[in-house]
Short mmCIF file of C-alpha atoms in Angstrom, two decimals:
data_model
loop_
_atom_site.label_atom_id
_atom_site.label_comp_id
_atom_site.label_asym_id
_atom_site.label_seq_id
_atom_site.Cartn_x
_atom_site.Cartn_y
_atom_site.Cartn_z
CA MET A 1 -183.63 175.34 -110.41
CA GLU A 2 -185.09 175.20 -106.63
CA PHE A 3 -182.66 172.63 -105.58
CA VAL A 4 -179.80 175.27 -105.80
CA THR A 5 -181.65 177.76 -103.90
CA PRO A 6 -180.99 177.28 -99.84
CA ASN A 7 -183.98 177.38 -98.00
CA LEU A 8 -183.65 179.97 -95.41
CA THR A 9 -185.48 178.18 -92.70
CA ASN A 10 -183.60 174.73 -93.22
CA LEU A 11 -180.36 176.70 -93.37
CA LEU A 12 -180.92 178.48 -90.04
CA THR A 13 -182.18 175.78 -88.36
CA THR A 14 -179.31 173.59 -89.42
CA ALA A 15 -176.94 176.08 -88.68
CA VAL A 16 -178.13 176.49 -84.86
CA GLY A 17 -178.60 172.88 -84.49
CA PHE A 18 -175.03 172.27 -85.44
CA ILE A 19 -173.71 174.72 -83.06
CA LEU A 20 -175.65 173.02 -80.14
CA PHE A 21 -174.35 169.89 -81.73
CA VAL A 22 -170.59 171.10 -81.52
CA TRP A 23 -171.27 172.48 -78.23
CA VAL A 24 -172.66 168.89 -76.58
CA LEU A 25 -170.32 166.88 -78.32
CA ALA A 26 -167.30 169.09 -76.94
CA LYS A 27 -168.98 168.45 -73.63
CA PHE A 28 -169.64 165.01 -73.74
CA ALA A 29 -167.21 163.15 -76.48
CA TRP A 30 -164.52 165.53 -77.19
CA GLY A 31 -163.93 166.89 -73.36
CA PRO A 32 -163.72 163.12 -71.87
CA ILE A 33 -161.70 161.82 -74.52
CA LEU A 34 -158.99 164.42 -74.73
CA THR A 35 -158.98 164.50 -70.76
CA LEU A 36 -158.51 160.53 -71.08
CA LEU A 37 -155.48 161.05 -73.70
CA ASP A 38 -153.81 163.80 -71.32
CA GLN A 39 -154.19 161.50 -68.49
CA ARG A 40 -152.68 158.63 -70.39
CA ARG A 41 -150.08 160.60 -71.87
CA ASP A 42 -149.39 161.78 -68.17
CA ALA A 43 -149.41 158.27 -67.19
CA ILE A 44 -147.02 157.08 -69.57
CA GLN A 45 -144.68 159.97 -69.23
CA GLY A 46 -144.67 159.14 -65.43
CA ASP A 47 -143.82 155.56 -66.27
CA TYR A 48 -141.16 156.77 -68.52
CA ALA A 49 -139.60 159.13 -66.03
CA ALA A 50 -139.60 156.63 -63.20
CA ALA A 51 -138.11 154.21 -65.74
CA GLU A 52 -135.39 156.60 -66.35
CA LYS A 53 -134.97 157.48 -62.38
CA ASN A 54 -134.47 153.38 -62.06
CA LEU A 55 -132.16 153.32 -64.82
CA GLU A 56 -130.23 156.05 -63.28
CA GLU A 57 -130.43 154.67 -59.99
CA ALA A 58 -129.29 151.38 -61.51
CA GLU A 59 -126.38 153.29 -62.73
CA GLN A 60 -125.23 154.61 -60.01
CA LEU A 61 -125.24 151.35 -57.98
CA ARG A 62 -123.42 149.78 -61.04
CA GLY A 63 -120.79 152.74 -60.32
CA GLU A 64 -120.99 151.72 -56.74
CA PHE A 65 -120.06 147.90 -57.20
CA GLU A 66 -117.54 148.68 -59.62
CA SER A 67 -115.80 151.28 -57.29
CA LYS A 68 -116.25 148.51 -54.23
CA LEU A 69 -115.04 145.82 -56.45
CA HIS A 70 -112.13 147.99 -57.38
CA ASP A 71 -111.46 148.47 -53.64
CA ILE A 72 -111.48 144.77 -52.85
CA LYS A 73 -109.06 144.16 -55.71
CA VAL A 74 -106.86 146.73 -54.19
CA ILE A 75 -107.04 145.06 -50.76
CA GLU A 76 -106.71 141.42 -52.26
CA ARG A 77 -103.66 142.93 -53.67
CA GLU A 78 -102.29 144.66 -50.73
CA LYS A 79 -102.99 141.36 -48.55
CA VAL A 80 -101.35 139.18 -51.27
CA GLN A 81 -98.11 141.35 -51.37
CA GLU A 82 -98.10 141.36 -47.41
CA ALA A 83 -98.46 137.52 -47.40
CA VAL A 84 -95.75 137.37 -49.76
CA LYS A 85 -93.39 139.66 -47.92
CA ARG A 86 -94.28 137.84 -44.70
CA GLY A 87 -93.34 134.66 -46.72
CA GLU A 88 -89.95 135.98 -47.64
CA GLY A 89 -89.48 137.36 -44.25
CA LEU A 90 -90.09 133.61 -42.68
CA ALA A 91 -87.97 132.16 -45.17
CA ALA A 92 -84.96 134.88 -44.59
CA SER A 93 -85.27 133.79 -40.69
CA ILE A 94 -85.61 130.25 -41.46
CA VAL A 95 -82.15 130.45 -43.60
CA ALA A 96 -80.42 132.73 -41.00
CA LYS A 97 -81.36 129.91 -38.25
CA ALA A 98 -79.95 127.05 -40.66
CA ASN A 99 -76.61 129.23 -41.40
CA GLU A 100 -76.56 129.76 -37.71
CA ASP A 101 -77.12 126.05 -36.82
CA ALA A 102 -74.52 125.09 -39.57
CA VAL A 103 -71.67 127.31 -38.30
CA GLN A 104 -72.39 126.03 -34.65
CA LYS A 105 -72.26 122.40 -36.00
CA VAL A 106 -69.18 123.24 -37.97
CA ALA A 107 -67.75 124.93 -34.97
CA LYS A 108 -68.43 121.90 -32.78
CA ALA A 109 -66.98 119.64 -35.31
CA GLU A 110 -64.02 121.59 -35.27
CA GLU A 111 -63.75 121.82 -31.69
CA ASP A 112 -64.53 117.59 -31.59
CA ILE A 113 -61.77 117.24 -34.27
CA GLU A 114 -59.42 119.29 -32.11
CA LEU A 115 -60.08 117.21 -28.91
CA GLU A 116 -59.56 114.28 -30.84
CA THR A 117 -56.31 115.35 -32.47
CA GLN A 118 -54.93 116.46 -29.05
CA GLN A 119 -56.06 112.75 -27.73
CA ALA A 120 -54.40 110.96 -30.84
CA GLN A 121 -51.49 113.04 -30.00
CA LEU A 122 -51.22 112.11 -26.63
CA VAL A 123 -51.28 108.54 -27.38
CA LEU A 124 -48.92 108.76 -30.23
CA ARG A 125 -46.43 110.21 -27.52
CA ASP A 126 -47.06 107.69 -25.28
CA SER A 127 -46.49 105.18 -28.03
CA VAL A 128 -43.43 106.72 -29.24
CA VAL A 129 -42.28 106.81 -25.75
CA ALA A 130 -42.47 103.49 -25.14
CA MET A 131 -40.99 102.64 -28.27
CA ALA A 132 -38.07 104.71 -27.76
CA ILE A 133 -37.42 103.24 -24.51
CA GLY A 134 -37.63 99.70 -25.91
CA ALA A 135 -35.33 100.58 -28.50
CA ALA A 136 -32.80 102.39 -26.36
CA GLU A 137 -32.69 99.38 -24.08
CA LYS A 138 -31.80 97.23 -26.76
CA VAL A 139 -29.32 99.78 -28.18
CA ILE A 140 -27.01 100.20 -24.75
CA GLY A 141 -28.21 96.91 -23.32
CA GLU A 142 -28.72 97.98 -19.80
CA ARG A 143 -31.97 98.91 -18.03
CA LEU A 144 -31.94 102.65 -17.57
CA ASP A 145 -33.98 103.71 -14.71
CA ASP A 146 -37.42 103.87 -16.07
CA GLN A 147 -38.36 107.24 -14.77
CA LEU A 148 -35.29 109.08 -15.79
CA HIS A 149 -35.49 107.53 -19.15
CA ARG A 150 -39.14 108.89 -19.66
CA ARG A 151 -38.23 112.31 -18.43
CA LEU A 152 -35.11 112.54 -20.86
CA ILE A 153 -37.28 111.31 -23.74
CA GLN A 154 -39.99 113.69 -22.85
CA GLU A 155 -37.61 116.63 -22.91
CA TYR A 156 -36.45 115.35 -26.31
CA ILE A 157 -39.98 115.19 -27.63
CA ASP A 158 -41.07 118.71 -26.03
CA SER A 159 -37.59 119.95 -27.69
CA ILE A 160 -39.00 118.99 -31.11
CA GLY A 161 -42.56 120.14 -30.68
CA PRO A 162 -46.12 118.48 -31.02
CA GLY A 163 -45.86 119.13 -34.73
CA SER A 164 -43.22 116.58 -35.18
CA ALA A 165 -44.76 113.80 -33.12
CA PRO A 166 -46.09 111.97 -35.87
CA HIS A 167 -42.57 112.08 -37.62
CA ALA A 168 -40.93 110.76 -34.45
CA MET B 1 -186.16 161.70 -109.77
CA ARG B 2 -185.63 163.94 -106.62
CA LEU B 3 -182.53 166.09 -106.44
CA THR B 4 -182.48 167.09 -102.91
CA PRO B 5 -184.07 165.73 -99.67
CA ASP B 6 -185.74 168.86 -99.44
CA GLU B 7 -188.21 167.71 -101.52
CA ILE B 8 -189.36 164.90 -99.30
CA ILE B 9 -191.89 166.08 -96.70
CA PHE B 10 -192.58 164.19 -93.76
CA TRP B 11 -194.49 166.63 -91.96
CA GLN B 12 -196.34 169.92 -92.92
CA HIS B 13 -198.58 172.44 -90.64
CA GLU B 14 -198.23 175.81 -92.38
CA PRO B 15 -195.82 177.39 -91.76
CA PHE B 16 -194.05 174.74 -90.58
CA LYS B 17 -192.26 171.83 -92.47
CA LEU B 18 -190.44 169.08 -91.67
CA ASN B 19 -188.47 167.94 -94.72
CA ALA B 20 -185.96 164.93 -95.00
CA THR B 21 -183.27 167.24 -95.01
CA ILE B 22 -183.85 168.40 -91.47
CA ALA B 23 -185.18 165.55 -90.18
CA PHE B 24 -182.18 163.30 -91.09
CA THR B 25 -179.72 166.08 -90.09
CA TRP B 26 -181.18 166.06 -86.48
CA ALA B 27 -181.31 162.25 -86.31
CA LEU B 28 -177.86 162.08 -87.32
CA MET B 29 -177.01 164.58 -84.80
CA LEU B 30 -178.90 162.74 -82.08
CA VAL B 31 -177.53 159.21 -83.00
CA MET B 32 -173.72 160.97 -83.09
CA VAL B 33 -174.59 162.37 -79.58
CA VAL B 34 -176.19 159.45 -77.93
CA GLY B 35 -173.43 157.08 -79.22
CA SER B 36 -170.56 159.48 -78.16
CA LYS B 37 -172.27 159.40 -74.74
CA LEU B 38 -172.33 155.56 -74.95
CA ILE B 39 -169.18 155.08 -76.20
CA THR B 40 -167.57 157.90 -73.59
CA ARG B 41 -169.46 156.53 -70.64
CA ARG B 42 -167.16 153.15 -70.23
CA LEU B 43 -163.60 155.17 -71.03
CA SER B 44 -160.81 153.33 -69.43
CA ALA B 45 -157.52 154.94 -68.93
CA GLY B 46 -155.50 151.43 -68.51
CA LEU B 47 -154.12 149.18 -70.67
CA HIS B 48 -157.16 147.38 -71.47
CA ARG B 49 -159.86 149.11 -73.65
CA SER B 50 -162.68 148.29 -75.75
CA ARG B 51 -162.46 148.29 -79.52
CA TRP B 52 -164.72 151.38 -79.84
CA GLN B 53 -162.32 153.06 -77.51
CA ASN B 54 -159.29 152.26 -79.63
CA PHE B 55 -161.20 153.47 -82.96
CA LEU B 56 -162.37 156.44 -81.17
CA GLU B 57 -158.92 157.33 -80.03
CA ILE B 58 -157.40 156.68 -83.30
CA ILE B 59 -159.97 159.04 -84.84
CA VAL B 60 -159.33 161.50 -82.24
CA VAL B 61 -155.41 161.69 -82.52
CA GLY B 62 -155.82 161.53 -86.25
CA ILE B 63 -157.83 164.58 -86.53
CA GLU B 64 -155.65 166.23 -83.92
CA LYS B 65 -153.02 165.49 -85.88
CA GLN B 66 -154.31 166.66 -89.25
CA ILE B 67 -155.24 169.93 -87.49
CA ALA B 68 -151.57 170.40 -86.30
CA GLU B 69 -150.21 169.72 -89.70
CA VAL B 70 -152.28 172.28 -91.24
CA GLY B 71 -150.30 174.93 -89.18
CA LEU B 72 -152.39 175.26 -86.15
CA SER B 73 -150.27 175.29 -83.36
CA ARG B 74 -152.90 174.40 -80.80
CA PRO B 75 -155.18 172.28 -82.27
CA ARG B 76 -157.40 171.26 -79.14
CA GLN B 77 -158.44 174.46 -79.42
CA TYR B 78 -160.19 174.06 -82.99
CA LEU B 79 -160.56 169.90 -82.60
CA GLY B 80 -163.99 170.36 -81.30
CA PHE B 81 -165.25 172.49 -84.05
CA LEU B 82 -163.08 170.86 -86.73
CA GLY B 83 -163.65 167.48 -85.75
CA THR B 84 -167.13 167.35 -85.28
CA LEU B 85 -167.40 169.00 -88.86
CA PHE B 86 -165.59 166.21 -90.22
CA LEU B 87 -167.61 163.74 -88.14
CA PHE B 88 -170.94 164.98 -89.12
CA VAL B 89 -170.10 165.03 -92.73
CA ALA B 90 -168.67 161.76 -92.88
CA PHE B 91 -171.05 160.20 -91.27
CA ALA B 92 -173.69 161.84 -93.31
CA SER B 93 -171.96 160.14 -96.12
CA LEU B 94 -171.53 156.60 -94.39
CA CYS B 95 -175.41 156.31 -93.58
CA THR B 96 -176.03 156.09 -97.13
CA VAL B 97 -175.76 152.19 -96.87
CA ILE B 98 -178.88 152.62 -94.93
CA PRO B 99 -182.18 152.14 -97.27
CA GLY B 100 -184.29 155.38 -97.46
CA TYR B 101 -181.96 157.14 -96.23
CA GLU B 102 -180.96 160.51 -98.24
CA PRO B 103 -177.87 162.34 -96.78
CA PRO B 104 -178.48 166.03 -95.88
CA THR B 105 -175.41 166.98 -97.40
CA GLY B 106 -177.08 166.53 -100.51
CA SER B 107 -179.01 169.93 -99.74
CA LEU B 108 -177.56 173.07 -100.24
CA SER B 109 -179.31 174.32 -97.19
CA THR B 110 -177.30 171.83 -95.20
CA THR B 111 -174.13 172.62 -96.61
CA ALA B 112 -174.56 176.62 -96.51
CA ALA B 113 -175.27 176.04 -92.96
CA LEU B 114 -172.00 174.20 -92.40
CA ALA B 115 -170.21 176.88 -94.62
CA LEU B 116 -171.98 179.72 -92.48
CA CYS B 117 -170.86 178.05 -89.54
CA VAL B 118 -167.39 178.19 -90.65
CA MET B 119 -167.87 181.63 -91.71
CA VAL B 120 -168.69 182.40 -88.30
CA ALA B 121 -165.91 180.38 -86.78
CA VAL B 122 -163.19 181.67 -88.99
CA PRO B 123 -163.46 185.53 -87.45
CA PHE B 124 -164.36 184.31 -83.90
CA PHE B 125 -161.17 182.00 -83.78
CA GLY B 126 -159.37 184.77 -85.25
CA ILE B 127 -160.57 187.37 -82.84
CA ALA B 128 -159.66 185.02 -79.97
CA GLU B 129 -156.23 184.30 -80.91
CA GLN B 130 -155.33 188.14 -82.06
CA GLY B 131 -157.93 190.31 -80.49
CA LEU B 132 -160.85 192.25 -82.24
CA ALA B 133 -158.63 195.27 -83.82
CA ALA B 134 -155.69 193.26 -85.11
CA TYR B 135 -157.93 190.68 -86.45
CA PHE B 136 -160.03 193.47 -88.48
CA ARG B 137 -156.91 195.28 -89.29
CA SER B 138 -155.96 192.33 -91.48
CA TYR B 139 -158.81 193.00 -93.72
CA VAL B 140 -157.19 196.37 -94.79
CA GLU B 141 -153.77 194.81 -95.09
CA PRO B 142 -151.47 195.66 -97.07
CA THR B 143 -153.82 198.65 -98.03
CA PHE B 144 -157.39 199.42 -97.56
CA ILE B 145 -158.16 198.98 -101.31
CA MET B 146 -157.94 195.29 -99.97
CA LEU B 147 -160.96 195.78 -98.00
CA PRO B 148 -163.82 194.86 -100.50
CA PHE B 149 -161.33 191.99 -102.07
CA ASN B 150 -161.03 190.48 -98.53
CA ILE B 151 -164.78 190.73 -97.89
CA ILE B 152 -165.22 188.89 -101.26
CA SER B 153 -162.85 186.59 -100.35
CA GLU B 154 -164.61 185.55 -97.22
CA ILE B 155 -167.98 185.42 -98.91
CA SER B 156 -166.95 183.67 -102.18
CA ARG B 157 -164.88 180.75 -100.11
CA THR B 158 -168.01 180.36 -97.70
CA LEU B 159 -170.12 179.80 -101.15
CA ALA B 160 -167.43 177.66 -102.49
CA LEU B 161 -167.51 175.15 -99.44
CA ALA B 162 -170.96 175.01 -99.82
CA VAL B 163 -171.40 174.29 -103.37
CA ARG B 164 -168.44 172.05 -103.64
CA LEU B 165 -169.85 169.82 -100.78
CA PHE B 166 -173.37 169.98 -102.08
CA GLY B 167 -172.48 169.60 -105.96
CA ASN B 168 -170.27 166.25 -104.94
CA MET B 169 -172.65 164.84 -102.78
CA MET B 170 -175.85 165.48 -104.91
CA SER B 171 -173.85 164.18 -108.06
CA GLY B 172 -173.09 161.04 -106.43
CA ALA B 173 -176.75 160.53 -105.51
CA MET B 174 -177.98 161.25 -109.33
CA ILE B 175 -175.34 159.14 -110.69
CA ILE B 176 -176.71 156.31 -108.38
CA ALA B 177 -180.37 157.03 -108.94
CA ILE B 178 -179.66 157.27 -112.80
CA LEU B 179 -177.54 154.04 -112.89
CA LEU B 180 -180.48 152.44 -110.94
CA THR B 181 -182.92 152.98 -113.66
CA ILE B 182 -180.47 151.86 -116.38
CA THR B 183 -178.88 148.68 -114.70
CA PRO B 184 -180.21 147.93 -111.50
CA PHE B 185 -177.85 145.20 -110.52
CA ILE B 186 -174.54 145.49 -109.43
CA PHE B 187 -173.11 148.56 -110.78
CA PRO B 188 -174.92 150.77 -108.58
CA ILE B 189 -173.25 148.89 -105.55
CA VAL B 190 -169.93 149.78 -107.03
CA MET B 191 -171.11 153.28 -107.42
CA SER B 192 -172.33 153.22 -103.60
CA ALA B 193 -168.89 152.14 -102.51
CA LEU B 194 -167.45 154.81 -104.89
CA GLY B 195 -169.74 157.33 -103.08
CA LEU B 196 -168.73 156.35 -99.66
CA LEU B 197 -165.32 157.06 -100.91
CA THR B 198 -166.29 160.29 -102.47
CA GLY B 199 -168.24 161.24 -99.10
CA MET B 200 -165.14 160.46 -96.95
CA VAL B 201 -162.77 162.58 -99.42
CA GLN B 202 -165.39 165.42 -99.28
CA ALA B 203 -165.82 165.40 -95.61
CA TYR B 204 -161.87 165.42 -95.34
CA ILE B 205 -161.57 167.94 -97.88
CA PHE B 206 -164.18 170.40 -96.11
CA SER B 207 -162.58 170.19 -92.73
CA ILE B 208 -159.16 170.65 -94.06
CA LEU B 209 -160.59 173.72 -95.98
CA ALA B 210 -162.22 175.01 -92.36
CA ALA B 211 -158.92 174.29 -91.22
CA VAL B 212 -156.76 176.28 -93.48
CA TYR B 213 -159.36 179.34 -93.21
CA ILE B 214 -159.00 179.33 -89.25
CA ALA B 215 -155.25 179.07 -89.57
CA ALA B 216 -155.12 182.01 -92.05
CA ALA B 217 -157.21 183.96 -89.75
CA THR B 218 -155.26 183.22 -86.53
CA ARG B 219 -151.74 183.66 -88.35
CA THR B 220 -152.62 186.86 -89.82
CA ARG B 221 -149.96 188.85 -88.05
CA GLU B 222 -147.05 186.33 -87.63
CA PRO B 223 -145.43 187.27 -90.62
CA LYS B 224 -144.96 190.89 -89.30
CA ALA B 225 -143.78 189.88 -86.07
CA GLU B 226 -141.24 187.39 -87.41
CA ARG B 227 -139.65 190.05 -89.68
CA ALA B 228 -139.72 192.57 -86.72
CA ALA B 229 -138.03 189.91 -84.66
CA SER B 230 -135.29 188.85 -87.65
CA PRO B 231 -132.16 191.28 -87.93
#
């Protein structure tokens, strides 16, 4: 049963050796590896933080762009409304000018009609006078003094007024 | 048939005796120190890493996670001791594939030495965490009558640690040796593979038990503090 009895020398040698072994590995293996893992963890956390920051900046830029886009749309709408107003004003002024022109033309036409009417009345009156003289000469058979005759007819015509001229 | 590597004597000069247990223990330690030095020489913090570094990082992170899962709040503080313990026992088992090699964990002297280290480490970490008075006060809680039982518990679990590892490793080696004499082909290879698995499991159990003992020693006062904090 010697194999189930630990050799004290072996036991102590191994124990001391193992403690030294733990110390050496802690110095040459665990330390550097853990430092490395920490460095990598820090680097990953740094990258993650940078990515988060970039995402935040991107979100902020997006917000700014959306705000600017909204402003641009507002300005665009205002300009369209302004253009519509200007167009409406222009159309109104054109219509007003056209109306004015039309009124002027109507007035001028009425004036022309009046002049033509007056001229026609004069011509008609002269014609009526001439016919009346001719008819009177045939009726009385003698030639009246032309100047007197005309005066009499004129007085007659004047007495019945200008509106009665076409009927005479 | 040899039952323990203690029986293989390489060199003897009274009163000194260099047996296989000591020789292989120191050889394993030397190989692991040189290996770790070589691997950690070219560590890279960047994206491009060697396979060895990846493998090493997986092991380190895995051990750290296991320690944390046991309940130790600062696993890195214990990683040096518990990680080295696990790697040593596991490497000692893995090397059984080398012809002529005898695992030092098949000697009660080695397993007892490792258990002794755990026995020393438990109060060491307990005192470091709680302070000298608070740690030793835990031995007389809930009453001073518990003092001898707690001391017996400390000694018995150390013995259990040593004997469990020794028994498993020695029995594995014995089974392979017996099978070699009965069926020298194929079957011993299967048993050797099974022995590797057993060795890894034992390394895991040994380290986890050590972590549990340390966790128990460093958290003795916590329940009281929690009770005081609760309304």
